[in-house]
mmCIF file of C-alpha atoms in Angstrom:
data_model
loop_
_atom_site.group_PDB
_atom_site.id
_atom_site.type_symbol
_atom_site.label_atom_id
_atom_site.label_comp_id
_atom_site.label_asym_id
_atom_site.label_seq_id
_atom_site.Cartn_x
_atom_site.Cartn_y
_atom_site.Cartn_z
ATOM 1 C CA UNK A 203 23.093 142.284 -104.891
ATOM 2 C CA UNK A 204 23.442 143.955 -108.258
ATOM 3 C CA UNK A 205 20.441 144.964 -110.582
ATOM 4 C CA UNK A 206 19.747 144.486 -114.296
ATOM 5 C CA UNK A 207 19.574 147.906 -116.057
ATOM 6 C CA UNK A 208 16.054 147.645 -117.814
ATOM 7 C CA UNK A 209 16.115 147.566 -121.285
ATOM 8 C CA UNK A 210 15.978 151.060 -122.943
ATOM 9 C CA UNK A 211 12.702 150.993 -125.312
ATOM 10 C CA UNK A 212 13.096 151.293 -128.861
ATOM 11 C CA UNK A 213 10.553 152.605 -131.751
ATOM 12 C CA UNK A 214 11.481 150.150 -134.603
ATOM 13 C CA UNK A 215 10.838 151.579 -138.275
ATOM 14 C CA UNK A 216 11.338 149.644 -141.083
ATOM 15 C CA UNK A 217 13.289 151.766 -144.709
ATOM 16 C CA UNK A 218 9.864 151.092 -146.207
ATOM 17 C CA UNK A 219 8.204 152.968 -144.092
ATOM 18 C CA UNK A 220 10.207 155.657 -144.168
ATOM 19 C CA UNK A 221 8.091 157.753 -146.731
ATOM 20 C CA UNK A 222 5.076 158.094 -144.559
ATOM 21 C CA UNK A 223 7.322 160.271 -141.965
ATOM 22 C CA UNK A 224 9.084 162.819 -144.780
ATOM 23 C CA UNK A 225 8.386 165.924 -145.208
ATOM 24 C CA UNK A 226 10.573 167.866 -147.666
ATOM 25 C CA UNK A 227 12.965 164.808 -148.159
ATOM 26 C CA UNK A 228 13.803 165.068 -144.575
ATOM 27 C CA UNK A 229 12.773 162.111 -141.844
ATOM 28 C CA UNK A 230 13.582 163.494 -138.060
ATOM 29 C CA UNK A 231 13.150 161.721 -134.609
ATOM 30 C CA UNK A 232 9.753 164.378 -133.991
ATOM 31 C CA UNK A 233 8.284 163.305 -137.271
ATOM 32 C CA UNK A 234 8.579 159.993 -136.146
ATOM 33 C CA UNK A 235 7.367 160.209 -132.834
ATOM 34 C CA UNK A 236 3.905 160.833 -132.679
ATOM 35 C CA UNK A 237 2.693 159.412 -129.005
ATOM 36 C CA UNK A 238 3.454 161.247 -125.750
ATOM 37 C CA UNK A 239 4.571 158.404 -124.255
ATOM 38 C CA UNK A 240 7.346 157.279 -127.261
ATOM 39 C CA UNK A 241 9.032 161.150 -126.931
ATOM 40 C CA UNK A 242 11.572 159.049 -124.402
ATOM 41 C CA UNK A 243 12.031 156.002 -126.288
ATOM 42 C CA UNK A 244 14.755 156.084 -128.629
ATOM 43 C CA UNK A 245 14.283 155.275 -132.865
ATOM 44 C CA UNK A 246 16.042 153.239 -134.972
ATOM 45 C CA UNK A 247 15.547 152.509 -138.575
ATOM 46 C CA UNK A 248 15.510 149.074 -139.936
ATOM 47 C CA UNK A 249 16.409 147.114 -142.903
ATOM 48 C CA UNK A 250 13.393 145.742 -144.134
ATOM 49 C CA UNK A 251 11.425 147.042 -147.180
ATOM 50 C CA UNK A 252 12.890 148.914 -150.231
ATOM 51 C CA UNK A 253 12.810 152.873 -150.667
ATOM 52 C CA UNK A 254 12.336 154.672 -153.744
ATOM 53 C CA UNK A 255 12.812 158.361 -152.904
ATOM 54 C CA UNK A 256 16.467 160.006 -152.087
ATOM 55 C CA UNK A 257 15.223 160.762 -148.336
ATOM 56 C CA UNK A 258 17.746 162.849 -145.531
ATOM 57 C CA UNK A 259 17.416 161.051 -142.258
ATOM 58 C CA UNK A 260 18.767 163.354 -139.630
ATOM 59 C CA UNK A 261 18.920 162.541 -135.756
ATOM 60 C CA UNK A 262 17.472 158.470 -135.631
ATOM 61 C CA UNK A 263 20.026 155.090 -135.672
ATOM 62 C CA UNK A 264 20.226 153.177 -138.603
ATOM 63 C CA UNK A 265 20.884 149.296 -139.215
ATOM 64 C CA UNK A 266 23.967 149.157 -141.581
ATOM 65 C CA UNK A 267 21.291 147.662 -144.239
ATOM 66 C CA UNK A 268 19.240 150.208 -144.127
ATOM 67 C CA UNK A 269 21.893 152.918 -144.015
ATOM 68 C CA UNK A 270 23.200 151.164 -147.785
ATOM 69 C CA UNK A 271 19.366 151.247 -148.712
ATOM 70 C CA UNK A 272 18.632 155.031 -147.889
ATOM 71 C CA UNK A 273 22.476 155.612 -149.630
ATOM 72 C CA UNK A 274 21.362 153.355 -152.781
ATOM 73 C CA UNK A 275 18.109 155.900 -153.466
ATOM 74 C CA UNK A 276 20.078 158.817 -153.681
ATOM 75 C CA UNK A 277 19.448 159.880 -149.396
ATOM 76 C CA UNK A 278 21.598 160.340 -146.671
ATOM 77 C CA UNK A 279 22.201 159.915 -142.963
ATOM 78 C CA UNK A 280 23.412 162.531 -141.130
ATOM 79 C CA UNK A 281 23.962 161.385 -137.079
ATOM 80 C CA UNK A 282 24.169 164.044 -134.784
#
């Protein structure tokens, strides 16, 4: 018979959060991930909470709200 894919793990992070990870304006996926055992799982940025600094996020998924939020302080998201 055929087999469910397991879900791929995600580390959630909410916009207004987002300061504790910069450093120099800039929020990557290694900032993020501190734990040995997250370096697989992938990050995504979510909606909730309100930012305040122009931040670059470079590398990490956004939510469409929080992609307007990060835009709406001045930041940007650059995918790769």
């Amino acid at each position: 018979g055929t087999k469910n894919r397991p879900a791929k793990e995600v580390v959630r992070i909410n916009v207004g959060d987002l300061e504790k990870y910069e450093k120099e304006g800039i929020v990557t996926r290694d900032a993020v991930i501190r734990r040995a055992k997250d370096k697989k799982k992938m990050v995504k940025i979510l909606g909730s909470g309100e930012i305040k600094k122009a931040i670059t996020v470079v590398g990490i998924r956004t939510s469409k709200s929080a992609e307007e939020k990060i835009k709406k302080a001045g930041g940007s998201v650059k995918k790769q």
